Every structure is written in C-alpha cells, then in structure tokens.
Amino acid sequence: MANRLTTAWRFNHPDIGIQGTGLYIEPSGKISMTSGRTAIRQSILLLMSTIPGERVMRPEYGCNLHQLAFMPNDATTHGLAIHYVRTALEQWEPRIDIIHIDANANADEPSLMEITLEYRIRKLNQPEQLTIAYHLMGAEI
C-alpha cells in the first residue's frame, strides 16, 4: 500500500519540464513510472494545471488558477492564487503538509505571477519547494 502512495505514471507535461503532453512511453513501449518525491511533485503540478470539471470521472478535481488568467498581477490576485492552491492541495494531496505558500509578480516579466509552495512530504518528513509560473493577461501593478 505504501508503494502505491509514491509511485505513479510519468507524464510529459510542459510544467514538469518535458516537452509534449501525455504519458511518457519508453523506447521499449512500456509506460514509464516515477516514484517518491518526483511522483509527488508531478502530482502537485498536474493538480495545479487541471481545471475543475476537466476530468469526467472526478469533476471536482483540479485548481481554480485558470480563473485568474485575465486579472491584474497585484496583491488581490496573489491572495486568490494562494487561496486556490491551498484549497486544492488540502483537498487532493494528502501526502503533504503545506508549510507556506506565497505569490508575487516576476520582476522581469510583469504578466508573470510566481507561486512558491513550501511543503513537507509526510512519509519522509522532508521539506520541499516548488515554484509555479503562471501567466496573467491583466494589467500590471
């Protein structure tokens, strides 16, 4: 049972750093697997990029970050982003404890909001950090 909590299919996803989308297929034709910290990190990124209602069999799954797409990159939007990320993680990612979430405008690119998540993997009691870049189309601060 413990292995199921830390092993997952490996996905090609632009937010994970691999080009393309979908399952990662090895040259042998097998579906590639990922495990441990990498599996949890992938799970968080997939959760953050899934719009609620997108999954037919689990319509509540996802994060409402898409609702911020045309909002200004300001403190109100940052607060909403933190709320959406915290709500999604508390509901859908039981393997972690949230330590801190912050959101800020990128200094070099005004339409880019950076969401930084500090979390602890419960099973390993190990702190991790993840930064998610989210493009906004709204006005600058």
Coordinates of N, CA and C in Angstrom, one line a residue:
M1 N 0.8 -1.2 0.0 CA 0.0 0.0 0.0 C 0.9 1.3 0.0
A2 N 1.9 1.3 0.8 CA 2.8 2.4 0.9 C 3.4 2.8 -0.5
N3 N 3.7 1.7 -1.3 CA 4.3 1.9 -2.6 C 3.3 2.7 -3.5
R4 N 2.0 2.3 -3.4 CA 1.0 3.0 -4.3 C 1.0 4.5 -4.0
L5 N 1.3 4.9 -2.8 CA 1.3 6.3 -2.5 C 2.4 7.1 -3.1
T6 N 3.5 6.4 -3.5 CA 4.7 7.2 -4.0 C 5.1 6.7 -5.4
T7 N 4.3 5.9 -6.1 CA 4.6 5.5 -7.5 C 3.5 5.9 -8.4
A8 N 3.9 6.5 -9.6 CA 2.8 7.0 -10.5 C 3.4 6.9 -11.9
W9 N 2.5 6.9 -12.9 CA 2.9 7.0 -14.3 C 3.6 8.3 -14.5
R10 N 4.6 8.3 -15.3 CA 5.4 9.5 -15.6 C 4.7 10.2 -16.8
F11 N 4.4 11.5 -16.6 CA 3.8 12.3 -17.7 C 4.7 13.3 -18.4
N12 N 4.5 13.4 -19.6 CA 5.1 14.6 -20.4 C 4.2 15.7 -20.1
H13 N 4.7 16.8 -19.6 CA 3.9 18.0 -19.3 C 4.8 19.2 -19.3
P14 N 4.3 20.2 -20.0 CA 5.2 21.4 -20.1 C 5.6 22.0 -18.8
D15 N 4.7 21.9 -17.8 CA 5.1 22.5 -16.5 C 6.0 21.6 -15.7
I16 N 6.2 20.4 -16.1 CA 7.2 19.5 -15.5 C 8.5 19.6 -16.1
G17 N 8.6 20.2 -17.2 CA 9.9 20.4 -17.9 C 10.2 19.4 -19.0
I18 N 9.2 18.6 -19.4 CA 9.3 17.7 -20.5 C 8.4 18.2 -21.6
Q19 N 9.0 18.2 -22.8 CA 8.2 18.7 -24.0 C 7.0 17.7 -24.3
G20 N 5.9 18.2 -24.8 CA 4.8 17.4 -25.2 C 3.8 17.2 -24.0
T21 N 2.8 16.4 -24.2 CA 1.8 16.1 -23.2 C 1.5 14.6 -23.3
G22 N 0.9 14.1 -22.2 CA 0.5 12.7 -22.2 C 1.5 11.8 -21.4
L23 N 1.2 10.5 -21.5 CA 2.1 9.6 -20.8 C 3.5 9.5 -21.5
Y24 N 4.5 9.3 -20.7 CA 5.8 9.1 -21.2 C 6.0 7.6 -21.5
I25 N 6.3 7.3 -22.8 CA 6.4 5.9 -23.2 C 7.9 5.7 -23.4
E26 N 8.5 4.7 -22.8 CA 9.9 4.3 -23.0 C 10.1 3.7 -24.4
P27 N 11.3 3.7 -24.9 CA 11.6 3.2 -26.2 C 11.2 1.7 -26.3
S28 N 11.1 1.0 -25.2 CA 10.7 -0.4 -25.2 C 9.2 -0.6 -25.4
G29 N 8.4 0.6 -25.3 CA 7.0 0.5 -25.4 C 6.3 0.5 -24.0
K30 N 7.0 0.4 -22.9 CA 6.5 0.4 -21.6 C 6.1 1.8 -21.2
I31 N 5.1 2.0 -20.3 CA 4.8 3.2 -19.7 C 5.8 3.5 -18.6
S32 N 6.4 4.6 -18.7 CA 7.5 5.0 -17.7 C 6.8 5.3 -16.4
M33 N 7.5 5.0 -15.3 CA 7.0 5.3 -14.0 C 7.9 6.3 -13.3
T34 N 7.3 6.9 -12.3 CA 8.1 7.8 -11.4 C 7.7 7.5 -10.0
S35 N 8.6 7.8 -9.0 CA 8.3 7.5 -7.7 C 8.8 8.5 -6.7
G36 N 8.5 8.4 -5.4 CA 9.0 9.2 -4.4 C 8.7 10.7 -4.5
R37 N 9.6 11.5 -4.2 CA 9.5 12.9 -4.3 C 9.1 13.4 -5.6
T38 N 9.6 12.8 -6.7 CA 9.3 13.2 -8.1 C 7.9 12.9 -8.4
A39 N 7.3 11.8 -7.9 CA 5.9 11.5 -8.1 C 5.0 12.5 -7.4
I40 N 5.3 12.9 -6.2 CA 4.5 13.9 -5.5 C 4.6 15.2 -6.2
R41 N 5.8 15.6 -6.6 CA 6.0 16.9 -7.3 C 5.2 16.9 -8.6
Q42 N 5.2 15.8 -9.3 CA 4.4 15.7 -10.6 C 2.9 15.8 -10.3
S43 N 2.5 15.2 -9.2 CA 1.1 15.2 -8.8 C 0.6 16.6 -8.5
I44 N 1.5 17.4 -7.8 CA 1.1 18.7 -7.5 C 1.0 19.6 -8.8
L45 N 2.0 19.4 -9.7 CA 1.9 20.2 -10.9 C 0.7 19.9 -11.8
L46 N 0.4 18.6 -11.8 CA -0.8 18.2 -12.6 C -2.1 18.7 -11.9
L47 N -2.1 18.7 -10.6 CA -3.3 19.3 -9.9 C -3.4 20.7 -10.2
M48 N -2.3 21.5 -10.1 CA -2.4 22.9 -10.4 C -2.8 23.3 -11.8
S49 N -2.5 22.4 -12.7 CA -2.8 22.7 -14.1 C -4.1 22.1 -14.6
T50 N -4.8 21.4 -13.7 CA -6.1 20.8 -14.1 C -7.3 21.7 -13.7
I51 N -8.1 22.0 -14.6 CA -9.3 22.9 -14.3 C -10.4 22.0 -13.8
P52 N -11.0 22.4 -12.6 CA -12.2 21.6 -12.1 C -13.2 21.4 -13.2
G53 N -13.7 20.1 -13.4 CA -14.6 19.8 -14.4 C -14.0 19.2 -15.6
E54 N -12.6 19.2 -15.7 CA -11.9 18.7 -16.8 C -11.9 17.2 -16.8
R55 N -11.9 16.6 -15.6 CA -11.8 15.1 -15.5 C -13.3 14.6 -15.4
V56 N -13.7 13.8 -16.3 CA -15.1 13.3 -16.4 C -15.5 12.5 -15.1
M57 N -14.6 11.6 -14.7 CA -15.0 10.8 -13.6 C -14.7 11.4 -12.2
R58 N -14.0 12.5 -12.2 CA -13.7 13.3 -11.0 C -13.8 14.8 -11.2
P59 N -15.1 15.3 -11.4 CA -15.2 16.7 -11.9 C -14.8 17.7 -10.9
E60 N -14.7 17.4 -9.6 CA -14.3 18.4 -8.6 C -12.7 18.5 -8.6
Y61 N -12.0 17.6 -9.2 CA -10.5 17.6 -9.1 C -10.0 18.7 -9.9
G62 N -9.0 19.4 -9.3 CA -8.3 20.5 -10.0 C -8.1 21.7 -9.1
C63 N -7.6 22.8 -9.8 CA -7.3 24.0 -9.1 C -7.9 25.2 -9.9
N64 N -8.5 26.2 -9.2 CA -9.1 27.3 -9.9 C -8.2 28.4 -10.4
L65 N -6.9 28.1 -10.6 CA -6.0 29.1 -11.0 C -6.4 29.7 -12.4
H66 N -7.1 28.9 -13.2 CA -7.5 29.4 -14.5 C -8.4 30.7 -14.4
Q67 N -9.1 30.8 -13.3 CA -10.0 32.0 -13.1 C -9.2 33.3 -13.0
L68 N -7.9 33.2 -12.8 CA -7.1 34.4 -12.7 C -6.4 34.9 -14.0
A69 N -6.7 34.2 -15.0 CA -6.0 34.4 -16.3 C -6.0 35.9 -16.8
F70 N -7.1 36.6 -16.6 CA -7.1 38.0 -17.1 C -7.2 39.0 -16.0
M71 N -6.7 38.6 -14.8 CA -6.7 39.6 -13.7 C -5.4 40.3 -13.7
P72 N -5.3 41.5 -13.0 CA -4.0 42.2 -12.9 C -3.1 41.4 -11.9
N73 N -1.8 41.6 -12.2 CA -0.8 40.9 -11.3 C -0.6 41.8 -10.1
D74 N -1.6 41.7 -9.2 CA -1.5 42.6 -8.0 C -1.7 41.7 -6.7
A75 N -1.8 42.4 -5.6 CA -1.9 41.7 -4.3 C -3.2 40.9 -4.2
T76 N -4.3 41.4 -4.7 CA -5.6 40.7 -4.7 C -5.5 39.4 -5.4
T77 N -4.9 39.5 -6.6 CA -4.8 38.3 -7.5 C -3.8 37.3 -6.8
H78 N -2.8 37.8 -6.2 CA -1.8 36.9 -5.5 C -2.5 36.2 -4.3
G79 N -3.4 36.9 -3.6 CA -4.1 36.3 -2.5 C -5.1 35.2 -2.9
L80 N -5.8 35.5 -4.1 CA -6.6 34.5 -4.6 C -5.9 33.3 -5.1
A81 N -4.7 33.5 -5.7 CA -3.9 32.3 -6.1 C -3.5 31.5 -4.9
I82 N -3.1 32.1 -3.8 CA -2.7 31.4 -2.6 C -3.9 30.6 -2.1
H83 N -5.0 31.2 -2.1 CA -6.3 30.5 -1.6 C -6.6 29.3 -2.5
Y84 N -6.6 29.5 -3.8 CA -6.9 28.4 -4.7 C -5.9 27.2 -4.6
V85 N -4.6 27.6 -4.5 CA -3.6 26.5 -4.4 C -3.8 25.7 -3.1
R86 N -4.0 26.5 -2.0 CA -4.1 25.8 -0.7 C -5.4 25.0 -0.6
T87 N -6.5 25.5 -1.2 CA -7.7 24.7 -1.2 C -7.6 23.4 -2.0
A88 N -7.0 23.5 -3.1 CA -6.8 22.3 -4.0 C -5.9 21.3 -3.3
L89 N -4.8 21.7 -2.8 CA -3.8 20.8 -2.1 C -4.4 20.2 -0.9
E90 N -5.1 20.9 -0.1 CA -5.7 20.4 1.1 C -6.7 19.3 0.8
Q91 N -7.4 19.5 -0.3 CA -8.5 18.5 -0.7 C -7.9 17.3 -1.4
W92 N -6.9 17.5 -2.3 CA -6.5 16.4 -3.2 C -5.1 15.9 -3.0
E93 N -4.3 16.4 -2.1 CA -2.9 15.9 -2.0 C -2.6 15.6 -0.5
P94 N -3.1 14.4 0.0 CA -2.9 14.0 1.4 C -1.5 13.6 1.8
R95 N -0.6 13.5 0.8 CA 0.8 13.1 1.1 C 1.7 14.2 1.6
I96 N 1.1 15.5 1.6 CA 2.0 16.6 2.0 C 1.3 17.4 3.1
D97 N 2.1 18.2 3.8 CA 1.7 19.2 4.7 C 2.2 20.5 4.1
I98 N 1.4 21.5 4.0 CA 1.8 22.8 3.5 C 2.5 23.6 4.6
I99 N 3.7 24.1 4.3 CA 4.4 24.9 5.2 C 4.1 26.4 4.9
H100 N 4.2 26.7 3.6 CA 4.0 28.1 3.3 C 3.7 28.2 1.8
I101 N 2.8 29.2 1.4 CA 2.5 29.5 0.0 C 2.6 31.0 -0.2
D102 N 3.3 31.4 -1.2 CA 3.4 32.8 -1.5 C 3.3 33.0 -3.0
A103 N 2.8 34.2 -3.4 CA 2.6 34.5 -4.8 C 3.1 36.0 -5.0
N104 N 3.9 36.2 -6.1 CA 4.4 37.5 -6.3 C 4.5 37.7 -7.8
A105 N 4.6 39.0 -8.2 CA 4.8 39.3 -9.6 C 6.3 39.1 -9.9
N106 N 6.6 38.6 -11.1 CA 8.0 38.4 -11.6 C 8.6 39.8 -11.9
A107 N 9.7 40.1 -11.4 CA 10.3 41.4 -11.6 C 10.6 41.8 -13.0
D108 N 11.0 40.7 -13.8 CA 11.4 40.9 -15.2 C 10.2 40.9 -16.2
E109 N 9.2 40.1 -15.8 CA 8.1 39.9 -16.7 C 6.8 40.3 -16.0
P110 N 6.2 41.5 -16.2 CA 5.1 41.9 -15.4 C 3.8 41.1 -15.5
S111 N 3.6 40.3 -16.6 CA 2.4 39.4 -16.7 C 2.6 38.1 -16.0
L112 N 3.8 37.8 -15.5 CA 4.1 36.5 -14.9 C 4.0 36.5 -13.4
M113 N 3.1 35.7 -12.8 CA 3.0 35.5 -11.4 C 3.7 34.2 -11.0
E114 N 4.5 34.3 -10.0 CA 5.2 33.1 -9.5 C 4.6 32.7 -8.1
I115 N 4.2 31.5 -8.1 CA 3.6 30.9 -6.9 C 4.6 30.0 -6.3
T116 N 5.0 30.2 -5.1 CA 6.0 29.4 -4.4 C 5.4 28.6 -3.3
L117 N 5.5 27.3 -3.4 CA 4.9 26.4 -2.4 C 6.1 25.7 -1.6
E118 N 6.0 25.9 -0.3 CA 6.9 25.1 0.5 C 6.0 24.1 1.2
Y119 N 6.4 22.8 1.1 CA 5.6 21.7 1.7 C 6.5 20.7 2.3
R120 N 5.9 19.8 3.1 CA 6.7 18.7 3.7 C 6.0 17.4 3.3
I121 N 6.8 16.5 2.8 CA 6.3 15.1 2.5 C 6.1 14.4 3.8
R122 N 4.9 14.0 4.1 CA 4.6 13.4 5.4 C 5.4 12.2 5.7
K123 N 5.4 11.3 4.7 CA 6.1 10.0 4.9 C 7.6 10.1 5.1
L124 N 8.2 11.1 4.5 CA 9.6 11.3 4.6 C 10.0 12.4 5.6
N125 N 9.0 13.2 6.0 CA 9.3 14.3 6.9 C 10.4 15.2 6.3
Q126 N 10.3 15.4 5.0 CA 11.3 16.1 4.2 C 10.7 17.4 3.6
P127 N 11.2 18.6 3.9 CA 10.7 19.8 3.2 C 11.1 19.9 1.7
E128 N 10.2 20.4 1.0 CA 10.4 20.6 -0.5 C 9.9 22.0 -0.9
Q129 N 10.4 22.5 -2.0 CA 9.9 23.8 -2.5 C 9.6 23.6 -4.0
L130 N 8.6 24.3 -4.4 CA 8.2 24.2 -5.8 C 7.7 25.6 -6.2
T131 N 8.1 26.1 -7.4 CA 7.7 27.4 -7.9 C 6.9 27.2 -9.2
I132 N 5.7 27.7 -9.2 CA 4.9 27.6 -10.4 C 4.7 28.9 -11.1
A133 N 5.1 29.0 -12.3 CA 5.0 30.3 -13.1 C 3.6 30.3 -13.8
Y134 N 2.8 31.4 -13.6 CA 1.5 31.4 -14.1 C 1.4 32.8 -14.9
H135 N 1.1 32.7 -16.2 CA 0.9 33.9 -17.0 C -0.4 34.6 -16.8
L136 N -0.4 35.8 -16.5 CA -1.7 36.6 -16.4 C -1.7 37.6 -17.6
M137 N -2.9 37.9 -18.0 CA -3.1 38.8 -19.2 C -3.5 40.2 -18.7
G138 N -3.7 40.3 -17.4 CA -4.3 41.6 -16.9 C -3.2 42.7 -16.8
A139 N -3.6 43.8 -16.3 CA -2.8 45.0 -16.3 C -1.7 44.8 -15.2
E140 N -0.6 45.6 -15.4 CA 0.5 45.5 -14.4 C 0.1 46.1 -13.1
I141 N 0.9 45.9 -12.1 CA 0.7 46.5 -10.8 C 0.7 48.0 -10.9

